[in-house]
Coordinates of C-alpha atoms and ligand atoms in Angstrom, one line a residue:
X17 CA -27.5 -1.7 7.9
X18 CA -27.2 -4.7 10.0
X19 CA -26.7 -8.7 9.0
X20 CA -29.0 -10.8 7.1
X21 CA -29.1 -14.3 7.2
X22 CA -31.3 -15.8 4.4
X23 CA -32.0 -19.3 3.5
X24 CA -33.1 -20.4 0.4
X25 CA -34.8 -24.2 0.1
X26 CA -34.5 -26.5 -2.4
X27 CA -37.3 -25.5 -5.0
X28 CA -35.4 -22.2 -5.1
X29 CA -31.9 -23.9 -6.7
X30 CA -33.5 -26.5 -8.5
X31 CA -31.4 -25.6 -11.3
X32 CA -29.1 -23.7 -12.9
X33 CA -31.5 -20.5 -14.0
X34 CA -32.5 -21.1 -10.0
X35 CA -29.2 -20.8 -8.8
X36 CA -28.9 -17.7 -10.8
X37 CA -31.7 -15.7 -10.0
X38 CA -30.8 -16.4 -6.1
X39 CA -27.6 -15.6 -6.3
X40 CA -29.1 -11.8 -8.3
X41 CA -31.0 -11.4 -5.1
X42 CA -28.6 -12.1 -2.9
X43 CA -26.4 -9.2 -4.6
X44 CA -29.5 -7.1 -4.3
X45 CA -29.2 -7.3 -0.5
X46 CA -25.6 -7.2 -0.3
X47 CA -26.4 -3.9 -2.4
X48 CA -28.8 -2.0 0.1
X49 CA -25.5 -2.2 2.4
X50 CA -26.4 -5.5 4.0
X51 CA -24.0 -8.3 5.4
X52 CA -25.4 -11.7 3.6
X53 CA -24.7 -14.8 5.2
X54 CA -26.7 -17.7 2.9
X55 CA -27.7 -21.0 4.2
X56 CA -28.8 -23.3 0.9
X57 CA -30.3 -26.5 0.7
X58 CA -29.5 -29.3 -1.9
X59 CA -31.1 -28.6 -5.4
X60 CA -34.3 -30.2 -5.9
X61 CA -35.5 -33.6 -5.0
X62 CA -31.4 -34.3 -4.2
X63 CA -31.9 -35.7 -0.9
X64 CA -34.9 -37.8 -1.6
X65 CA -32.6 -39.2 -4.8
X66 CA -29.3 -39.7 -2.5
X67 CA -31.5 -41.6 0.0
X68 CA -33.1 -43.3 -2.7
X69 CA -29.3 -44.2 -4.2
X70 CA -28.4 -45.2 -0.5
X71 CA -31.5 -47.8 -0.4
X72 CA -30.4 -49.3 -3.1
X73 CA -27.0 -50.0 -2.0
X74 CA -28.2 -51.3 1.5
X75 CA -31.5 -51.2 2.9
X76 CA -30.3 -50.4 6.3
X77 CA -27.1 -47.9 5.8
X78 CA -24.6 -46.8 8.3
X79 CA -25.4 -43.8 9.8
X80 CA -22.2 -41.9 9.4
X81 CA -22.1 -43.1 5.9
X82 CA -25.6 -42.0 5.5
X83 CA -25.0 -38.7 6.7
X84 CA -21.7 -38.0 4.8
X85 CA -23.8 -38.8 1.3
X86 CA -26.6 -36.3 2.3
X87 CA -24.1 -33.8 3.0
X88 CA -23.5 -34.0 -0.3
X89 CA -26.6 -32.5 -1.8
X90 CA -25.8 -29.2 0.3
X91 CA -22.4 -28.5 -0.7
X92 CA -23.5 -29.0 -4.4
X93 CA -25.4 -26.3 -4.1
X94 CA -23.5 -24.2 -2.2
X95 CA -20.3 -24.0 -4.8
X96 CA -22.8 -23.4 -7.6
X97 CA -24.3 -20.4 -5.7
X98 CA -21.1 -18.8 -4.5
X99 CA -19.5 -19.2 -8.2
X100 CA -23.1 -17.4 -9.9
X101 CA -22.8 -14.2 -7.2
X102 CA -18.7 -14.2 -8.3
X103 CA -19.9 -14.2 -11.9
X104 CA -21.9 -11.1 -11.0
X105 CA -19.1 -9.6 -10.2
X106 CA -19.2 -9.8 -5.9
X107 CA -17.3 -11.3 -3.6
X108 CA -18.8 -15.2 -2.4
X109 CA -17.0 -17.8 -0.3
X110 CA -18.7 -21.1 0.0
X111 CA -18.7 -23.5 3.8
X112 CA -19.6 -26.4 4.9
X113 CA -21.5 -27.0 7.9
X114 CA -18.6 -28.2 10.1
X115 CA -16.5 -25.1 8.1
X116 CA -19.0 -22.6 9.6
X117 CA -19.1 -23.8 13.3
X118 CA -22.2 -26.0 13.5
X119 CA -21.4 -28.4 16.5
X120 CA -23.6 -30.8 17.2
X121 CA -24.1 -33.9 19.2
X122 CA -24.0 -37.3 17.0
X123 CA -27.0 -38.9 16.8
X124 CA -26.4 -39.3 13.1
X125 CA -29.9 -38.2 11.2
X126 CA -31.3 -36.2 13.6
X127 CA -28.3 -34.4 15.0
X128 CA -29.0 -31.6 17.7
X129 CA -27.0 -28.2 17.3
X130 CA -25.2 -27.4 21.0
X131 CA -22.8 -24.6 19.9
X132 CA -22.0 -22.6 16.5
X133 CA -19.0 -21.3 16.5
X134 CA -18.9 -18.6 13.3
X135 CA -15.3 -17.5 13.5
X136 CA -14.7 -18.0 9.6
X137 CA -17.9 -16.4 8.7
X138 CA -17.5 -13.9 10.1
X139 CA -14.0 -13.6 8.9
X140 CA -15.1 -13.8 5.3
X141 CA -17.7 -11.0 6.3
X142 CA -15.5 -9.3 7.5
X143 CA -13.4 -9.2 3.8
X144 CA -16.3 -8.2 2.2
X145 CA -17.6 -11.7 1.1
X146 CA -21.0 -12.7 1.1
X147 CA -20.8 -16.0 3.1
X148 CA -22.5 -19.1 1.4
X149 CA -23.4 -21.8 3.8
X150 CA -24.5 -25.6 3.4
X151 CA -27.7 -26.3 5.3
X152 CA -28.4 -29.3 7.2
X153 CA -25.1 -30.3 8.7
X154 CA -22.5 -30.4 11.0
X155 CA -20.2 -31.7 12.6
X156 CA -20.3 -33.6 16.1
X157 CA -18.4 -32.4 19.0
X158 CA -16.9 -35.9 20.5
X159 CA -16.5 -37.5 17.1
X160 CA -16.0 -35.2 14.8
X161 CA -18.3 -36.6 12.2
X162 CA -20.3 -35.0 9.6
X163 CA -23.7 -35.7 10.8
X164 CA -27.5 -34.3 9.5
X165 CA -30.0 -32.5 11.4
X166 CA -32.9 -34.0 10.0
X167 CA -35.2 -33.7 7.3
X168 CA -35.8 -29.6 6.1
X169 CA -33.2 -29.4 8.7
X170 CA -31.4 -26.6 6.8
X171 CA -34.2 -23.8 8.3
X172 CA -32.6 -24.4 11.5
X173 CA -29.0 -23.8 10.4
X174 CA -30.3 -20.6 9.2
X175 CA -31.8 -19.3 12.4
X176 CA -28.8 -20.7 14.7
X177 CA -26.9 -18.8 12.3
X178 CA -28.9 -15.9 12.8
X179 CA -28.7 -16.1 16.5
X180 CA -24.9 -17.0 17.1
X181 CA -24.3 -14.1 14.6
X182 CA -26.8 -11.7 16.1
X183 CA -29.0 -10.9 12.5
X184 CA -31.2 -8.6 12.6
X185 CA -33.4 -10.7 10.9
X186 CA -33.7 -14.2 9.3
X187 CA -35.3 -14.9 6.0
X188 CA -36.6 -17.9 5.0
X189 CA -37.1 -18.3 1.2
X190 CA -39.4 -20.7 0.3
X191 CA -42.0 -21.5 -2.8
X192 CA -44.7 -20.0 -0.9
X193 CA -45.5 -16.4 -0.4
X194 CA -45.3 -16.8 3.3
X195 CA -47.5 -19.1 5.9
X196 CA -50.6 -19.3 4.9
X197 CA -54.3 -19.8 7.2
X198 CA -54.0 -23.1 5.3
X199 CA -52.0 -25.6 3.2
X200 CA -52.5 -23.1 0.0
X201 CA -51.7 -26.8 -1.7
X202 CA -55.4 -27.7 -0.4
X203 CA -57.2 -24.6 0.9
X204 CA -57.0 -22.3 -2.6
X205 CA -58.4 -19.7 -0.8
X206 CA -56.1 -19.8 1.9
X207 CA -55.0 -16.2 3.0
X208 CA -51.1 -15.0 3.8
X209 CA -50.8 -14.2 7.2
X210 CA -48.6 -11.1 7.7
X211 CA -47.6 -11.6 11.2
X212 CA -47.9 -14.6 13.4
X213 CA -46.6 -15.1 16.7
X214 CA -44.3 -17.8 17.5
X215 CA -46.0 -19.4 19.5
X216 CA -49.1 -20.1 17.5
X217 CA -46.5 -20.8 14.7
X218 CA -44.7 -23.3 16.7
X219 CA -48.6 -25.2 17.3
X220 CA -48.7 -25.3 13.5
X221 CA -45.8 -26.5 12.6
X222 CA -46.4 -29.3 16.1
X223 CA -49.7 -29.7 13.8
X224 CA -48.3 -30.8 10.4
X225 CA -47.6 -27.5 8.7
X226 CA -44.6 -27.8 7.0
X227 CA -43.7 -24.1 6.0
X228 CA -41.6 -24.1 8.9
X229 CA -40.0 -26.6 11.0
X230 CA -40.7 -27.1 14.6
X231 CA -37.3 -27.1 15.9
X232 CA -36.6 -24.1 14.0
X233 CA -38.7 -21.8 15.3
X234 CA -38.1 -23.3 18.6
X235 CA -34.8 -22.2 18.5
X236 CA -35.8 -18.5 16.6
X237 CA -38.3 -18.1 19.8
X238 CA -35.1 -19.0 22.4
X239 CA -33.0 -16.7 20.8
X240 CA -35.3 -14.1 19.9
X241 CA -34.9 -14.4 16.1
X242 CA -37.2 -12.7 14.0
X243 CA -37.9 -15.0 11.1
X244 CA -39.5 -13.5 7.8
X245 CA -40.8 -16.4 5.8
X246 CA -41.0 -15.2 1.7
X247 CA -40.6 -16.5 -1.7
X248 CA -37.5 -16.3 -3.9
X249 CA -40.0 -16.3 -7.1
X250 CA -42.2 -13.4 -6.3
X251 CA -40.3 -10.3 -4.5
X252 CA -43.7 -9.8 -1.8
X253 CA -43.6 -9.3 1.5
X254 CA -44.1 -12.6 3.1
X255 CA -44.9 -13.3 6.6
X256 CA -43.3 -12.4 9.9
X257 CA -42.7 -14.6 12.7
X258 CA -41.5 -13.3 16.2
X259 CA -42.0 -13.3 20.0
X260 CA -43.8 -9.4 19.6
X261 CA -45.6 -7.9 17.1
X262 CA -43.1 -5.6 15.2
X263 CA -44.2 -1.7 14.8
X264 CA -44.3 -2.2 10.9
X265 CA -46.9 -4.7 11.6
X266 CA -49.7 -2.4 12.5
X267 CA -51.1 -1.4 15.9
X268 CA -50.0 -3.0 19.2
X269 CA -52.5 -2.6 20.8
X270 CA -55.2 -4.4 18.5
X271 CA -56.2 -7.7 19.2
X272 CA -54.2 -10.5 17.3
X273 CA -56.6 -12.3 15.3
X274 CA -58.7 -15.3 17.1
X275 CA -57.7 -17.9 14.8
X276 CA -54.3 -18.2 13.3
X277 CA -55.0 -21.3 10.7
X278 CA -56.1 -24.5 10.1
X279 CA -53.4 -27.3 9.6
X280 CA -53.7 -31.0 9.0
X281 CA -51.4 -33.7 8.7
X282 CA -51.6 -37.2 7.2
X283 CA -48.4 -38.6 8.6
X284 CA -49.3 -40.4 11.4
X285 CA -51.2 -43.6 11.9
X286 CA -53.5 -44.9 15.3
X287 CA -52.6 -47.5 17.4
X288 CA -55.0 -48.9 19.9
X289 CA -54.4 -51.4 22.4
X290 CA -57.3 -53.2 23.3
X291 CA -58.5 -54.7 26.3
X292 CA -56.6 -53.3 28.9
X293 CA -57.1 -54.5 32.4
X294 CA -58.6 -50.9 33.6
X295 CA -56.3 -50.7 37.2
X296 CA -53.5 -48.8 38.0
X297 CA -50.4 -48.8 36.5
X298 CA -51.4 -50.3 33.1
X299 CA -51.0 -47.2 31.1
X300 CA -47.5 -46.8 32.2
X301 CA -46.4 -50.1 31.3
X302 CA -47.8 -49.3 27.8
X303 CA -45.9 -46.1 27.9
X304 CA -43.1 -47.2 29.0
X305 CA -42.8 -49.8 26.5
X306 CA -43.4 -46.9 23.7
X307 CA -40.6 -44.6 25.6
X308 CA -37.7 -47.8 25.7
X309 CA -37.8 -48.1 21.8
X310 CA -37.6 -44.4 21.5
X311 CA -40.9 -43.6 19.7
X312 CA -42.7 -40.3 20.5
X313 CA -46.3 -40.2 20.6
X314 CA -48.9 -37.3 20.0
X315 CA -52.6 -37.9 21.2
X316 CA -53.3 -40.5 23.9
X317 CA -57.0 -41.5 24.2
X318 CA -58.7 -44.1 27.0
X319 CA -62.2 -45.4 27.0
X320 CA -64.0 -45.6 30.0
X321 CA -64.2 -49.3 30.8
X322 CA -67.0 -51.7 30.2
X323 CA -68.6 -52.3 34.1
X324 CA -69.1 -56.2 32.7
X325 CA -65.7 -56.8 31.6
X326 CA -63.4 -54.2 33.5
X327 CA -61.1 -53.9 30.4
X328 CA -60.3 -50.5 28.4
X329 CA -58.9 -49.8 25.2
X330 CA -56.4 -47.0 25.2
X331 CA -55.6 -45.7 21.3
X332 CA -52.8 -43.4 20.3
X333 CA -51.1 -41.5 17.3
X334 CA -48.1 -41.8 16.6
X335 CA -45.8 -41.4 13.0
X336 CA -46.5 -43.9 10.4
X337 CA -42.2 -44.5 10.6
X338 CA -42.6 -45.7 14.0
X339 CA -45.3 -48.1 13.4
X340 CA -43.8 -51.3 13.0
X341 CA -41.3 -50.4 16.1
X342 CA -44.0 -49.1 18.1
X343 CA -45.7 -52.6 17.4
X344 CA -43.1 -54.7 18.0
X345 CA -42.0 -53.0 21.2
X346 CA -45.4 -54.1 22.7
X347 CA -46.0 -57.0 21.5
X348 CA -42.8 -58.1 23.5
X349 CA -44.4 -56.1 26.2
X350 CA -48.1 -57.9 26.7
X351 CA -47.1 -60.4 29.3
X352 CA -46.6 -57.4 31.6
X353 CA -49.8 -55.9 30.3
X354 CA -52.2 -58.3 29.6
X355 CA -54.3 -56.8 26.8
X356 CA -56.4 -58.7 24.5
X357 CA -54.9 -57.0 20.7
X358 CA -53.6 -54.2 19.3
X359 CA -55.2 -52.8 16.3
X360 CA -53.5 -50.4 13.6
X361 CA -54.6 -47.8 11.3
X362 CA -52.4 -45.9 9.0
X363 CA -55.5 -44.6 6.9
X364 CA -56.1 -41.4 9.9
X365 CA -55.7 -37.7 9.0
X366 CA -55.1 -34.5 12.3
X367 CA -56.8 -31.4 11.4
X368 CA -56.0 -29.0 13.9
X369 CA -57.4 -25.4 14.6
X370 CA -55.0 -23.2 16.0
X371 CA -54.9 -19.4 17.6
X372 CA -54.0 -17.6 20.7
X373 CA -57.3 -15.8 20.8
X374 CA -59.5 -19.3 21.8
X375 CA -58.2 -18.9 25.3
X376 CA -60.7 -16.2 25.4
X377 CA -63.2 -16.8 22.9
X378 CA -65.9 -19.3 24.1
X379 CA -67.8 -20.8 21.3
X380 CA -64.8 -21.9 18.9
X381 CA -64.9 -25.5 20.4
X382 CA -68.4 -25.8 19.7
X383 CA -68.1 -24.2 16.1
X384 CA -64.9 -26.4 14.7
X385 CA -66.8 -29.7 15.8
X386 CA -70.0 -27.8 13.9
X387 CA -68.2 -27.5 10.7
X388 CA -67.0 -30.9 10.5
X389 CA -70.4 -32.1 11.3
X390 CA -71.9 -29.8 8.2
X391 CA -69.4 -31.4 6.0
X392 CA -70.2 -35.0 7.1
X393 CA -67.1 -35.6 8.8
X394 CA -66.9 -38.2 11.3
X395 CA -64.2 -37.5 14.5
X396 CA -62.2 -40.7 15.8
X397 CA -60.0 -39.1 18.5
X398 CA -59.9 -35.2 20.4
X399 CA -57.3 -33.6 21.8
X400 CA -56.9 -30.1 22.9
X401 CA -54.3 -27.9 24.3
X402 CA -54.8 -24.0 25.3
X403 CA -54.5 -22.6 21.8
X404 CA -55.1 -25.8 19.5
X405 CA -58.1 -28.2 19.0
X406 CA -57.3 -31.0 17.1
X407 CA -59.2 -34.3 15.7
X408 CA -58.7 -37.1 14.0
X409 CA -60.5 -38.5 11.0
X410 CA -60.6 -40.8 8.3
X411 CA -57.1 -39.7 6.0
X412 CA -59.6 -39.1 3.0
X413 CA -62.2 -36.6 4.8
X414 CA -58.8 -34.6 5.5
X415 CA -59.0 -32.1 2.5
X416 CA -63.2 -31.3 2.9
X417 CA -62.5 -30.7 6.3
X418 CA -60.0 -28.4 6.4
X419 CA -61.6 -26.6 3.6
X420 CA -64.8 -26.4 6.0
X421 CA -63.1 -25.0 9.1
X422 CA -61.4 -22.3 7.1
X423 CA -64.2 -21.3 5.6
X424 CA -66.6 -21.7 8.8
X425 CA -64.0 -19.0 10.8
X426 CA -63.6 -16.8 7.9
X427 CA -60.3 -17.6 7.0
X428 CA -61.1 -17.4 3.2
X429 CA -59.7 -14.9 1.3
X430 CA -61.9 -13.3 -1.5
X431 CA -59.5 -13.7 -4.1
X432 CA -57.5 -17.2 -5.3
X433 CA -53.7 -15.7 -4.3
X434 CA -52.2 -18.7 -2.7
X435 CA -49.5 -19.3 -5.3
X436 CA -47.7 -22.4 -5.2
X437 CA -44.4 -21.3 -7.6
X438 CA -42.4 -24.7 -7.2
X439 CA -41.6 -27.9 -5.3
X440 CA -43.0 -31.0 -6.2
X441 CA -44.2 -31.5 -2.9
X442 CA -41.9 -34.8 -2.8
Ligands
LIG525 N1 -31.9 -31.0 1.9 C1 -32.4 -31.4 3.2 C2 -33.8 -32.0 3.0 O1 -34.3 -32.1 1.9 C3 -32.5 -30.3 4.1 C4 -33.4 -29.1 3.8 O2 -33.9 -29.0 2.7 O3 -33.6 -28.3 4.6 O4 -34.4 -32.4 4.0
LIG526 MG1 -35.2 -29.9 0.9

């Protein structure tokens, strides 16, 4: 029996009987024969309450400071677990990120892992101890500061973990039973997927599902990580991520499914620059502009020009965050551009279809833009890659028109199991 890495998210240590029955499974695997290392985030809504805290005490706070407090949240959780699995009776040693070998870079917030470096855990695996690890954090190589890898950064710990360890697998534990073919939080009839390749799964998550995080399954795709995503509450099978179909999963040589799922996300907002003198060059001023303040865009849209006027309007998406920045940075911009306005819309929703199969499949296209249209939905912006479709709408048509385009490509399931067991969804 090989090494396990699992992680479990906040909404599985929420509390105390949380931490409990965590740490009960974690003995179970540790049982079977495994080697357990544990990544843990902080309990709860922590984070969201430590940033709230750090608002409070400055609106614009340091980020070492910043990162130091979030760390916080982690290690709570990670002495509470270790000291439930001693109190079954087995061996637990707690670490923090910088403890177990995360090196990073330091951009505080949004740190990048460039090296781990497990020598302790695997020291303490090696003594027998399951190996209790604080997600989220490291520790940066020039500075040595504690620094954060982001929001939900802790799934990435877990599979750099997993890689620099060489797991055999990587479980995520989450309040879902797995990925589903739809946020089960709006698509009740969503269906568990049982395996999903990571590269459709890395298209949803670049789409706004938030069962895993983009960068982690970047990095489990890199390395070659399998990732089984499950919940803590339930004991099912959940659902398997990874470069190839595993043998338990069924027949190699049937055809993955055509459409993986259907996800949306209501965090963006639309920006669109109008009246853009339509000649060369102007579009990369605009970008450029976006690029020097560090703001990262998603769909890019230009209108043919008007033969009276010559000017076009060019409209983009981009995070809600980054709105005011985004706005500023071309306002100071317009004398090199010349554009009449710029308009903003944070009331825009992305539904995205996504799946492998509609490299192949002719008619999906047409369909997708067929459901919306049954469910009166009206589309403000396209944009497509090789296995995704996605549009924009108006934020409130999101949750009719997702539920349409799952149930257009028969995504339903018959039954009502997508069970949400926890999370306030904060
Ligand atoms: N606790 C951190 C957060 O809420 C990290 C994580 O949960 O993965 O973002
Ligand atoms: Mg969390």
């Amino acid at each position: 029996m090989g090494l396990v890495v699992q992680k479990y998210g906040g909404s599985s240590v929420a509390d105390a009987e949380g931490i409990k029955r965590v740490a009960k499974r974690i003995v179970e695997a540790k049982k079977n024969g495994h080697q357990v290392v544990v990544v843990v985030s902080a309990m709860g809504d922590t984070t969201d309450e430590l940033i709230d805290l750090a608002e409070q005490v400055s609106p614009m706070p340091a980020g070492r400071e910043f990162d130091m407090l979030l760390t916080a949240g982690e290690r709570i959780s990670m002495a509470l677990l270790a000291m439930a699995i001693k109190n079954l009776g087995h061996e637990a040693q707690s670490f923090t990120g910088s403890q177990a070998g995360v090196i990073t870079d330091s951009v505080h917030n949004k740190a990048r892992i460039i090296d781990v470096t497990p020598g302790r855990i695997r020291t303490a695996l090696d003594e027998g101890n399951i190996a209790i690890v604080a997600g989220f954090q490291g520790v940066s190589q020039d500075k040595k500061d504690i620094t954060t890898l982001g929001r939900g950064g802790s799934d990435t710990t877990a599979v750099a973990l997993a890689a620099a360890l060489h797991a055999e697998v990587c479980e995520i534990y989450t309040d879902v039973d797995g990925v589903f073919t739809a946020d089960p939080r709006v698509v009740k009839k969503a269906r568990k997927i049982d395996w999903i390749s990571s590269e459709d799964m890395l298209e949803l998550a670049a789409s706004g599902s938030k069962v895993l995080l983009h960068r982690c399954v970047e990095y489990a795709r890199r390395y070659d990580i399998p990732i089984h995503v499950r919940s803590s509450f339930s004991g099912l099978p959940g659902t398997w991520v990874s470069n190839e179909k595993p043998e338990s999963q069924g027949d190699q040589q049937v055809e993955h499914a055509i459409i993986s799922g259907v996800a949306h996300d209501v965090s963006e907002a639309k920006i669109t620059v109008v009246g853009v003198p339509d000649k060369p060059g102007e579009a990369a001023v605009i970008f450029r502009a976006i690029a020097d303040a560090e703001i990262n865009i998603d769909m890019i849209v230009q209108n043919v020009s008007a033969a009276s006027t010559g000017l076009t309007d060019i409209s983009f998406t981009l995070p809600k965050t980054e709105g005011r920045k985004a706005i500023d940075a071309l306002e100071r911009a317009k004398g090199g551009i010349g554009f009449e306005s710029l308009r903003y819309d944070d009331q825009i929703g992305k539904i995205s279809l996504v799946g492998a199969g509609m490299k192949t499949n002719p008619g999906v296209t047409a369909s997708f833009f067929q459901a919306l249209s049954d469910a009166g939905v009206n589309i403000e912006l396209i944009s497509t890659s090789e296995i995704r479709i996605s549009v924009v709408t108006r934020q409130d048509d999101v949750p009719g028109a997702v539920r349409a385009v799952h149930s257009a490509f028969g995504l339903d399931s018959d039954s009502d199991e997508a069970v949400v067991y926890g999370g306030t969804g904060r």
